[in-house]
Amino acid sequence: MRPDALTVAAIDAGNLLPVAQVMRQRYPDAQIIIAADNDIKPGEPNTGKSAAEKSAKAVSGWVALPQSEEKADWNDFHQQHGPEAAAAAFNDSLYQPGGNMPVQLKAIEGGKQTASAGGE
C-alpha cells in the first residue's frame, strides 16, 4: 500500500498531456507515472504508448506499458493475470522516455537518497 500516492485518471490519450502538466504544476516534486494503454495494432501507430511517452517527457515522468501481443490496458492485464502479476509487471515495465533508449527505473531499498555536499 502507498498511502502517500495519488491516482489521477486522464481517461483519453488526448487528455494525458494537459493532465500531466497540471499535476506537475501542482506537485512539482512528485514522481509522475503514466499507466499507458498499449494500443498495439499491426501497421498502425500505438496511440496510447505515443501519448504516454510524449506526456512523460514533458513532465520528466515515467511510463508503465503493459506488455501484450494485443491491445491492452492495465485493467485488462490485471483481469487476465491477477493482482500480484499485474503489480510485478507494472514495476518491471517502468521506463523514462528520452532519446532512443528508455532508462529502466528500479526500486531500491532504503528510500530516497540525496547527494552529499562536495559530490561524495
mmCIF file of N, CA and C in Angstrom:
data_model
loop_
_atom_site.group_PDB
_atom_site.id
_atom_site.type_symbol
_atom_site.label_atom_id
_atom_site.label_comp_id
_atom_site.label_asym_id
_atom_site.label_seq_id
_atom_site.Cartn_x
_atom_site.Cartn_y
_atom_site.Cartn_z
ATOM 1 N N MET A 1 0.837 -1.186 0.000
ATOM 2 C CA MET A 1 0.000 0.000 0.000
ATOM 3 C C MET A 1 0.872 1.235 0.000
ATOM 4 N N ARG A 2 0.366 2.262 -0.648
ATOM 5 C CA ARG A 2 1.074 3.542 -0.730
ATOM 6 C C ARG A 2 0.145 4.663 -0.293
ATOM 7 N N PRO A 3 0.034 4.940 1.017
ATOM 8 C CA PRO A 3 -0.895 5.978 1.474
ATOM 9 C C PRO A 3 -0.525 7.370 0.968
ATOM 10 N N ASP A 4 0.717 7.553 0.532
ATOM 11 C CA ASP A 4 1.147 8.858 0.039
ATOM 12 C C ASP A 4 0.946 9.009 -1.465
ATOM 13 N N ALA A 5 0.411 7.980 -2.129
ATOM 14 C CA ALA A 5 0.239 8.005 -3.582
ATOM 15 C C ALA A 5 -1.105 8.627 -3.951
ATOM 16 N N LEU A 6 -1.130 9.260 -5.108
ATOM 17 C CA LEU A 6 -2.336 9.861 -5.651
ATOM 18 C C LEU A 6 -2.528 9.315 -7.050
ATOM 19 N N THR A 7 -3.738 8.886 -7.369
ATOM 20 C CA THR A 7 -4.053 8.399 -8.703
ATOM 21 C C THR A 7 -4.983 9.393 -9.369
ATOM 22 N N VAL A 8 -4.645 9.780 -10.591
ATOM 23 C CA VAL A 8 -5.458 10.705 -11.371
ATOM 24 C C VAL A 8 -5.700 10.047 -12.719
ATOM 25 N N ALA A 9 -6.927 10.044 -13.186
ATOM 26 C CA ALA A 9 -7.259 9.429 -14.473
ATOM 27 C C ALA A 9 -7.473 10.508 -15.531
ATOM 28 N N ALA A 10 -6.755 10.376 -16.649
ATOM 29 C CA ALA A 10 -6.919 11.299 -17.767
ATOM 30 C C ALA A 10 -8.004 10.806 -18.720
ATOM 31 N N ILE A 11 -8.334 9.531 -18.676
ATOM 32 C CA ILE A 11 -9.381 8.854 -19.438
ATOM 33 C C ILE A 11 -9.077 8.712 -20.928
ATOM 34 N N ASP A 12 -8.496 9.689 -21.569
ATOM 35 C CA ASP A 12 -8.319 9.701 -23.016
ATOM 36 C C ASP A 12 -6.877 10.092 -23.343
ATOM 37 N N ALA A 13 -6.297 9.479 -24.362
ATOM 38 C CA ALA A 13 -4.913 9.782 -24.747
ATOM 39 C C ALA A 13 -4.722 11.265 -25.038
ATOM 40 N N GLY A 14 -5.737 11.913 -25.592
ATOM 41 C CA GLY A 14 -5.642 13.337 -25.895
ATOM 42 C C GLY A 14 -5.622 14.219 -24.668
ATOM 43 N N ASN A 15 -6.001 13.681 -23.535
ATOM 44 C CA ASN A 15 -6.036 14.449 -22.293
ATOM 45 C C ASN A 15 -4.816 14.193 -21.411
ATOM 46 N N LEU A 16 -3.969 13.235 -21.787
ATOM 47 C CA LEU A 16 -2.817 12.896 -20.945
ATOM 48 C C LEU A 16 -1.880 14.075 -20.712
ATOM 49 N N LEU A 17 -1.498 14.765 -21.768
ATOM 50 C CA LEU A 17 -0.535 15.867 -21.629
ATOM 51 C C LEU A 17 -1.070 16.988 -20.739
ATOM 52 N N PRO A 18 -2.294 17.507 -20.971
ATOM 53 C CA PRO A 18 -2.777 18.569 -20.082
ATOM 54 C C PRO A 18 -2.885 18.136 -18.627
ATOM 55 N N VAL A 19 -3.327 16.911 -18.388
ATOM 56 C CA VAL A 19 -3.451 16.427 -17.013
ATOM 57 C C VAL A 19 -2.064 16.288 -16.375
ATOM 58 N N ALA A 20 -1.111 15.720 -17.107
ATOM 59 C CA ALA A 20 0.253 15.577 -16.579
ATOM 60 C C ALA A 20 0.859 16.942 -16.258
ATOM 61 N N GLN A 21 0.632 17.924 -17.111
ATOM 62 C CA GLN A 21 1.181 19.261 -16.868
ATOM 63 C C GLN A 21 0.563 19.910 -15.634
ATOM 64 N N VAL A 22 -0.738 19.754 -15.443
ATOM 65 C CA VAL A 22 -1.387 20.296 -14.248
ATOM 66 C C VAL A 22 -0.849 19.606 -12.997
ATOM 67 N N MET A 23 -0.681 18.287 -13.062
ATOM 68 C CA MET A 23 -0.153 17.556 -11.909
ATOM 69 C C MET A 23 1.277 17.987 -11.589
ATOM 70 N N ARG A 24 2.101 18.219 -12.608
ATOM 71 C CA ARG A 24 3.474 18.674 -12.371
ATOM 72 C C ARG A 24 3.474 20.052 -11.724
ATOM 73 N N GLN A 25 2.583 20.949 -12.170
ATOM 74 C CA GLN A 25 2.495 22.278 -11.556
ATOM 75 C C GLN A 25 2.052 22.185 -10.103
ATOM 76 N N ARG A 26 1.087 21.327 -9.860
ATOM 77 C CA ARG A 26 0.531 21.206 -8.511
ATOM 78 C C ARG A 26 1.468 20.454 -7.568
ATOM 79 N N TYR A 27 2.188 19.466 -8.095
ATOM 80 C CA TYR A 27 3.071 18.622 -7.292
ATOM 81 C C TYR A 27 4.460 18.605 -7.943
ATOM 82 N N PRO A 28 5.209 19.696 -7.816
ATOM 83 C CA PRO A 28 6.480 19.809 -8.549
ATOM 84 C C PRO A 28 7.526 18.751 -8.203
ATOM 85 N N ASP A 29 7.457 18.152 -7.029
ATOM 86 C CA ASP A 29 8.464 17.159 -6.633
ATOM 87 C C ASP A 29 7.972 15.719 -6.761
ATOM 88 N N ALA A 30 6.767 15.534 -7.273
ATOM 89 C CA ALA A 30 6.182 14.191 -7.352
ATOM 90 C C ALA A 30 6.827 13.366 -8.466
ATOM 91 N N GLN A 31 6.843 12.051 -8.262
ATOM 92 C CA GLN A 31 7.219 11.125 -9.330
ATOM 93 C C GLN A 31 5.927 10.828 -10.085
ATOM 94 N N ILE A 32 5.849 11.278 -11.321
ATOM 95 C CA ILE A 32 4.661 11.069 -12.138
ATOM 96 C C ILE A 32 4.871 9.828 -12.994
ATOM 97 N N ILE A 33 3.945 8.879 -12.855
ATOM 98 C CA ILE A 33 3.983 7.647 -13.643
ATOM 99 C C ILE A 33 2.701 7.580 -14.460
ATOM 100 N N ILE A 34 2.842 7.462 -15.754
ATOM 101 C CA ILE A 34 1.693 7.353 -16.642
ATOM 102 C C ILE A 34 1.485 5.884 -16.975
ATOM 103 N N ALA A 35 0.348 5.349 -16.529
ATOM 104 C CA ALA A 35 -0.018 3.961 -16.796
ATOM 105 C C ALA A 35 -0.682 3.928 -18.175
ATOM 106 N N ALA A 36 0.121 3.664 -19.171
ATOM 107 C CA ALA A 36 -0.310 3.777 -20.563
ATOM 108 C C ALA A 36 -1.159 2.601 -21.012
ATOM 109 N N ASP A 37 -2.003 2.872 -22.000
ATOM 110 C CA ASP A 37 -2.670 1.805 -22.733
ATOM 111 C C ASP A 37 -1.721 1.340 -23.825
ATOM 112 N N ASN A 38 -1.659 0.050 -24.055
ATOM 113 C CA ASN A 38 -0.872 -0.491 -25.158
ATOM 114 C C ASN A 38 -1.843 -0.704 -26.325
ATOM 115 N N ASP A 39 -1.968 0.318 -27.181
ATOM 116 C CA ASP A 39 -2.908 0.298 -28.305
ATOM 117 C C ASP A 39 -2.279 -0.330 -29.540
ATOM 118 N N ILE A 40 -1.664 -1.481 -29.344
ATOM 119 C CA ILE A 40 -0.957 -2.152 -30.424
ATOM 120 C C ILE A 40 -1.945 -2.641 -31.492
ATOM 121 N N LYS A 41 -1.678 -2.239 -32.734
ATOM 122 C CA LYS A 41 -2.458 -2.682 -33.893
ATOM 123 C C LYS A 41 -1.474 -2.826 -35.045
ATOM 124 N N PRO A 42 -1.440 -3.972 -35.680
ATOM 125 C CA PRO A 42 -0.485 -4.160 -36.784
ATOM 126 C C PRO A 42 -0.626 -3.077 -37.855
ATOM 127 N N GLY A 43 0.510 -2.457 -38.199
ATOM 128 C CA GLY A 43 0.540 -1.455 -39.250
ATOM 129 C C GLY A 43 -0.004 -0.098 -38.869
ATOM 130 N N GLU A 44 -0.366 0.111 -37.601
ATOM 131 C CA GLU A 44 -0.910 1.395 -37.161
ATOM 132 C C GLU A 44 -0.098 1.927 -35.983
ATOM 133 N N PRO A 45 -0.142 3.252 -35.792
ATOM 134 C CA PRO A 45 0.575 3.818 -34.645
ATOM 135 C C PRO A 45 -0.035 3.354 -33.321
ATOM 136 N N ASN A 46 0.790 3.276 -32.295
ATOM 137 C CA ASN A 46 0.334 2.901 -30.960
ATOM 138 C C ASN A 46 0.007 4.196 -30.210
ATOM 139 N N THR A 47 -1.240 4.631 -30.317
ATOM 140 C CA THR A 47 -1.675 5.919 -29.770
ATOM 141 C C THR A 47 -1.436 6.021 -28.271
ATOM 142 N N GLY A 48 -1.784 4.993 -27.527
ATOM 143 C CA GLY A 48 -1.620 5.031 -26.069
ATOM 144 C C GLY A 48 -0.171 5.189 -25.656
ATOM 145 N N LYS A 49 0.706 4.412 -26.264
ATOM 146 C CA LYS A 49 2.137 4.479 -25.947
ATOM 147 C C LYS A 49 2.714 5.832 -26.342
ATOM 148 N N SER A 50 2.379 6.301 -27.543
ATOM 149 C CA SER A 50 2.913 7.586 -28.026
ATOM 150 C C SER A 50 2.478 8.745 -27.140
ATOM 151 N N ALA A 51 1.190 8.793 -26.783
ATOM 152 C CA ALA A 51 0.678 9.869 -25.935
ATOM 153 C C ALA A 51 1.305 9.821 -24.550
ATOM 154 N N ALA A 52 1.484 8.623 -24.020
ATOM 155 C CA ALA A 52 2.094 8.480 -22.694
ATOM 156 C C ALA A 52 3.550 8.950 -22.712
ATOM 157 N N GLU A 53 4.295 8.546 -23.737
ATOM 158 C CA GLU A 53 5.703 8.945 -23.813
ATOM 159 C C GLU A 53 5.849 10.450 -24.012
ATOM 160 N N LYS A 54 5.028 11.047 -24.848
ATOM 161 C CA LYS A 54 5.060 12.497 -25.060
ATOM 162 C C LYS A 54 4.769 13.228 -23.750
ATOM 163 N N SER A 55 3.765 12.773 -23.040
ATOM 164 C CA SER A 55 3.382 13.404 -21.780
ATOM 165 C C SER A 55 4.454 13.223 -20.717
ATOM 166 N N ALA A 56 5.011 12.023 -20.626
ATOM 167 C CA ALA A 56 6.060 11.756 -19.638
ATOM 168 C C ALA A 56 7.290 12.620 -19.902
ATOM 169 N N LYS A 57 7.671 12.756 -21.163
ATOM 170 C CA LYS A 57 8.821 13.614 -21.499
ATOM 171 C C LYS A 57 8.573 15.050 -21.065
ATOM 172 N N ALA A 58 7.354 15.537 -21.264
ATOM 173 C CA ALA A 58 7.021 16.929 -20.952
ATOM 174 C C ALA A 58 7.099 17.242 -19.464
ATOM 175 N N VAL A 59 6.922 16.224 -18.621
ATOM 176 C CA VAL A 59 6.893 16.468 -17.173
ATOM 177 C C VAL A 59 7.980 15.699 -16.424
ATOM 178 N N SER A 60 8.978 15.200 -17.156
ATOM 179 C CA SER A 60 10.042 14.381 -16.563
ATOM 180 C C SER A 60 9.443 13.204 -15.797
ATOM 181 N N GLY A 61 8.484 12.564 -16.422
ATOM 182 C CA GLY A 61 7.788 11.459 -15.792
ATOM 183 C C GLY A 61 8.216 10.116 -16.335
ATOM 184 N N TRP A 62 7.489 9.102 -15.930
ATOM 185 C CA TRP A 62 7.767 7.717 -16.267
ATOM 186 C C TRP A 62 6.558 7.103 -16.949
ATOM 187 N N VAL A 63 6.773 6.037 -17.687
ATOM 188 C CA VAL A 63 5.703 5.305 -18.363
ATOM 189 C C VAL A 63 5.735 3.860 -17.893
ATOM 190 N N ALA A 64 4.545 3.311 -17.662
ATOM 191 C CA ALA A 64 4.376 1.871 -17.423
ATOM 192 C C ALA A 64 3.449 1.379 -18.523
ATOM 193 N N LEU A 65 3.940 0.464 -19.348
ATOM 194 C CA LEU A 65 3.197 -0.033 -20.501
ATOM 195 C C LEU A 65 2.995 -1.537 -20.368
ATOM 196 N N PRO A 66 1.728 -2.008 -20.370
ATOM 197 C CA PRO A 66 1.520 -3.451 -20.267
ATOM 198 C C PRO A 66 2.102 -4.167 -21.485
ATOM 199 N N GLN A 67 2.874 -5.204 -21.227
ATOM 200 C CA GLN A 67 3.464 -5.989 -22.310
ATOM 201 C C GLN A 67 2.425 -6.994 -22.785
ATOM 202 N N SER A 68 2.037 -6.861 -24.030
ATOM 203 C CA SER A 68 0.968 -7.685 -24.571
ATOM 204 C C SER A 68 1.133 -7.819 -26.070
ATOM 205 N N GLU A 69 0.660 -8.921 -26.611
ATOM 206 C CA GLU A 69 0.674 -9.144 -28.051
ATOM 207 C C GLU A 69 -0.527 -8.484 -28.723
ATOM 208 N N GLU A 70 -1.500 -8.065 -27.924
ATOM 209 C CA GLU A 70 -2.692 -7.413 -28.455
ATOM 210 C C GLU A 70 -3.039 -6.217 -27.583
ATOM 211 N N LYS A 71 -3.950 -5.389 -28.067
ATOM 212 C CA LYS A 71 -4.348 -4.175 -27.367
ATOM 213 C C LYS A 71 -4.727 -4.496 -25.919
ATOM 214 N N ALA A 72 -4.166 -3.732 -24.969
ATOM 215 C CA ALA A 72 -4.445 -3.975 -23.560
ATOM 216 C C ALA A 72 -4.163 -2.726 -22.733
ATOM 217 N N ASP A 73 -4.892 -2.594 -21.643
ATOM 218 C CA ASP A 73 -4.568 -1.590 -20.646
ATOM 219 C C ASP A 73 -4.255 -2.324 -19.342
ATOM 220 N N TRP A 74 -3.936 -1.588 -18.272
ATOM 221 C CA TRP A 74 -3.538 -2.254 -17.034
ATOM 222 C C TRP A 74 -4.693 -3.006 -16.382
ATOM 223 N N ASN A 75 -5.924 -2.549 -16.577
ATOM 224 C CA ASN A 75 -7.062 -3.307 -16.049
ATOM 225 C C ASN A 75 -7.198 -4.646 -16.776
ATOM 226 N N ASP A 76 -7.023 -4.628 -18.098
ATOM 227 C CA ASP A 76 -7.050 -5.892 -18.853
ATOM 228 C C ASP A 76 -5.987 -6.847 -18.314
ATOM 229 N N PHE A 77 -4.771 -6.334 -18.117
ATOM 230 C CA PHE A 77 -3.673 -7.156 -17.633
ATOM 231 C C PHE A 77 -4.002 -7.733 -16.255
ATOM 232 N N HIS A 78 -4.530 -6.882 -15.375
ATOM 233 C CA HIS A 78 -4.917 -7.302 -14.023
ATOM 234 C C HIS A 78 -5.971 -8.401 -14.079
ATOM 235 N N GLN A 79 -6.993 -8.224 -14.912
ATOM 236 C CA GLN A 79 -8.061 -9.216 -15.030
ATOM 237 C C GLN A 79 -7.543 -10.543 -15.567
ATOM 238 N N GLN A 80 -6.589 -10.487 -16.477
ATOM 239 C CA GLN A 80 -6.081 -11.701 -17.118
ATOM 240 C C GLN A 80 -5.059 -12.441 -16.255
ATOM 241 N N HIS A 81 -4.237 -11.690 -15.501
ATOM 242 C CA HIS A 81 -3.106 -12.318 -14.804
ATOM 243 C C HIS A 81 -3.176 -12.236 -13.278
ATOM 244 N N GLY A 82 -4.098 -11.453 -12.725
ATOM 245 C CA GLY A 82 -4.212 -11.318 -11.276
ATOM 246 C C GLY A 82 -3.423 -10.145 -10.727
ATOM 247 N N PRO A 83 -3.728 -9.760 -9.482
ATOM 248 C CA PRO A 83 -3.128 -8.552 -8.909
ATOM 249 C C PRO A 83 -1.619 -8.626 -8.680
ATOM 250 N N GLU A 84 -1.128 -9.765 -8.215
ATOM 251 C CA GLU A 84 0.311 -9.866 -7.944
ATOM 252 C C GLU A 84 1.116 -9.780 -9.237
ATOM 253 N N ALA A 85 0.684 -10.495 -10.264
ATOM 254 C CA ALA A 85 1.384 -10.463 -11.553
ATOM 255 C C ALA A 85 1.293 -9.081 -12.181
ATOM 256 N N ALA A 86 0.137 -8.430 -12.032
ATOM 257 C CA ALA A 86 -0.027 -7.090 -12.593
ATOM 258 C C ALA A 86 0.895 -6.092 -11.887
ATOM 259 N N ALA A 87 0.980 -6.183 -10.569
ATOM 260 C CA ALA A 87 1.859 -5.279 -9.818
ATOM 261 C C ALA A 87 3.318 -5.484 -10.224
ATOM 262 N N ALA A 88 3.738 -6.727 -10.335
ATOM 263 C CA ALA A 88 5.119 -7.020 -10.736
ATOM 264 C C ALA A 88 5.387 -6.545 -12.161
ATOM 265 N N ALA A 89 4.448 -6.796 -13.074
ATOM 266 C CA ALA A 89 4.621 -6.370 -14.471
ATOM 267 C C ALA A 89 4.655 -4.852 -14.574
ATOM 268 N N PHE A 90 3.824 -4.174 -13.794
ATOM 269 C CA PHE A 90 3.810 -2.710 -13.782
ATOM 270 C C PHE A 90 5.185 -2.181 -13.369
ATOM 271 N N ASN A 91 5.709 -2.680 -12.257
ATOM 272 C CA ASN A 91 7.015 -2.236 -11.771
ATOM 273 C C ASN A 91 8.126 -2.558 -12.759
ATOM 274 N N ASP A 92 8.079 -3.739 -13.374
ATOM 275 C CA ASP A 92 9.109 -4.145 -14.329
ATOM 276 C C ASP A 92 9.050 -3.363 -15.635
ATOM 277 N N SER A 93 7.878 -2.808 -15.966
ATOM 278 C CA SER A 93 7.725 -2.112 -17.242
ATOM 279 C C SER A 93 8.076 -0.632 -17.167
ATOM 280 N N LEU A 94 8.311 -0.096 -15.977
ATOM 281 C CA LEU A 94 8.568 1.335 -15.826
ATOM 282 C C LEU A 94 9.821 1.784 -16.573
ATOM 283 N N TYR A 95 9.661 2.846 -17.340
ATOM 284 C CA TYR A 95 10.811 3.461 -18.009
ATOM 285 C C TYR A 95 10.575 4.948 -18.182
ATOM 286 N N GLN A 96 11.653 5.677 -18.309
ATOM 287 C CA GLN A 96 11.581 7.109 -18.543
ATOM 288 C C GLN A 96 11.978 7.366 -19.986
ATOM 289 N N PRO A 97 11.038 7.818 -20.815
ATOM 290 C CA PRO A 97 11.351 8.058 -22.225
ATOM 291 C C PRO A 97 12.348 9.196 -22.380
ATOM 292 N N GLY A 98 13.198 9.048 -23.350
ATOM 293 C CA GLY A 98 14.164 10.091 -23.649
ATOM 294 C C GLY A 98 15.202 9.570 -24.607
ATOM 295 N N GLY A 99 15.447 10.307 -25.675
ATOM 296 C CA GLY A 99 16.403 9.837 -26.660
ATOM 297 C C GLY A 99 15.901 8.570 -27.315
ATOM 298 N N ASN A 100 16.814 7.700 -27.679
ATOM 299 C CA ASN A 100 16.441 6.477 -28.374
ATOM 300 C C ASN A 100 16.172 5.311 -27.439
ATOM 301 N N MET A 101 16.787 5.316 -26.260
ATOM 302 C CA MET A 101 16.649 4.183 -25.347
ATOM 303 C C MET A 101 16.030 4.651 -24.032
ATOM 304 N N PRO A 102 14.890 4.044 -23.641
ATOM 305 C CA PRO A 102 14.352 4.364 -22.326
ATOM 306 C C PRO A 102 15.266 3.830 -21.229
ATOM 307 N N VAL A 103 15.257 4.499 -20.108
ATOM 308 C CA VAL A 103 16.053 4.094 -18.951
ATOM 309 C C VAL A 103 15.126 3.387 -17.981
ATOM 310 N N GLN A 104 15.483 2.198 -17.558
ATOM 311 C CA GLN A 104 14.643 1.433 -16.636
ATOM 312 C C GLN A 104 14.746 1.997 -15.225
ATOM 313 N N LEU A 105 13.608 2.155 -14.574
ATOM 314 C CA LEU A 105 13.530 2.585 -13.184
ATOM 315 C C LEU A 105 13.533 1.343 -12.310
ATOM 316 N N LYS A 106 14.405 1.297 -11.346
ATOM 317 C CA LYS A 106 14.449 0.169 -10.421
ATOM 318 C C LYS A 106 14.278 0.679 -8.999
ATOM 319 N N ALA A 107 13.422 0.010 -8.242
ATOM 320 C CA ALA A 107 13.217 0.368 -6.851
ATOM 321 C C ALA A 107 14.433 -0.048 -6.041
ATOM 322 N N ILE A 108 14.804 0.794 -5.076
ATOM 323 C CA ILE A 108 15.911 0.455 -4.191
ATOM 324 C C ILE A 108 15.405 0.463 -2.754
ATOM 325 N N GLU A 109 16.008 -0.341 -1.930
ATOM 326 C CA GLU A 109 15.647 -0.373 -0.520
ATOM 327 C C GLU A 109 16.211 0.866 0.162
ATOM 328 N N GLY A 110 15.511 1.343 1.179
ATOM 329 C CA GLY A 110 16.032 2.453 1.964
ATOM 330 C C GLY A 110 15.483 3.801 1.567
ATOM 331 N N GLY A 111 14.671 3.867 0.542
ATOM 332 C CA GLY A 111 14.044 5.130 0.180
ATOM 333 C C GLY A 111 14.960 6.061 -0.574
ATOM 334 N N LYS A 112 14.533 7.309 -0.621
ATOM 335 C CA LYS A 112 15.224 8.335 -1.393
ATOM 336 C C LYS A 112 16.569 8.663 -0.765
ATOM 337 N N GLN A 113 17.580 8.702 -1.609
ATOM 338 C CA GLN A 113 18.915 9.083 -1.169
ATOM 339 C C GLN A 113 19.253 10.449 -1.758
ATOM 340 N N THR A 114 19.892 11.307 -0.980
ATOM 341 C CA THR A 114 20.292 12.605 -1.504
ATOM 342 C C THR A 114 21.808 12.665 -1.573
ATOM 343 N N ALA A 115 22.302 13.393 -2.563
ATOM 344 C CA ALA A 115 23.749 13.547 -2.721
ATOM 345 C C ALA A 115 24.277 14.445 -1.624
ATOM 346 N N SER A 116 25.453 14.123 -1.112
ATOM 347 C CA SER A 116 26.057 14.965 -0.087
ATOM 348 C C SER A 116 26.808 16.106 -0.733
ATOM 349 N N ALA A 117 27.038 17.152 0.013
ATOM 350 C CA ALA A 117 27.787 18.305 -0.495
ATOM 351 C C ALA A 117 29.187 17.867 -0.880
ATOM 352 N N GLY A 118 29.681 18.397 -1.958
ATOM 353 C CA GLY A 118 31.017 18.054 -2.405
ATOM 354 C C GLY A 118 31.072 16.826 -3.289
ATOM 355 N N GLY A 119 29.914 16.231 -3.603
ATOM 356 C CA GLY A 119 29.851 15.101 -4.527
ATOM 357 C C GLY A 119 30.384 13.809 -3.959
ATOM 358 N N GLU A 120 30.387 13.648 -2.621
ATOM 359 C CA GLU A 120 30.893 12.416 -2.008
ATOM 360 C C GLU A 120 29.954 11.286 -2.185
#
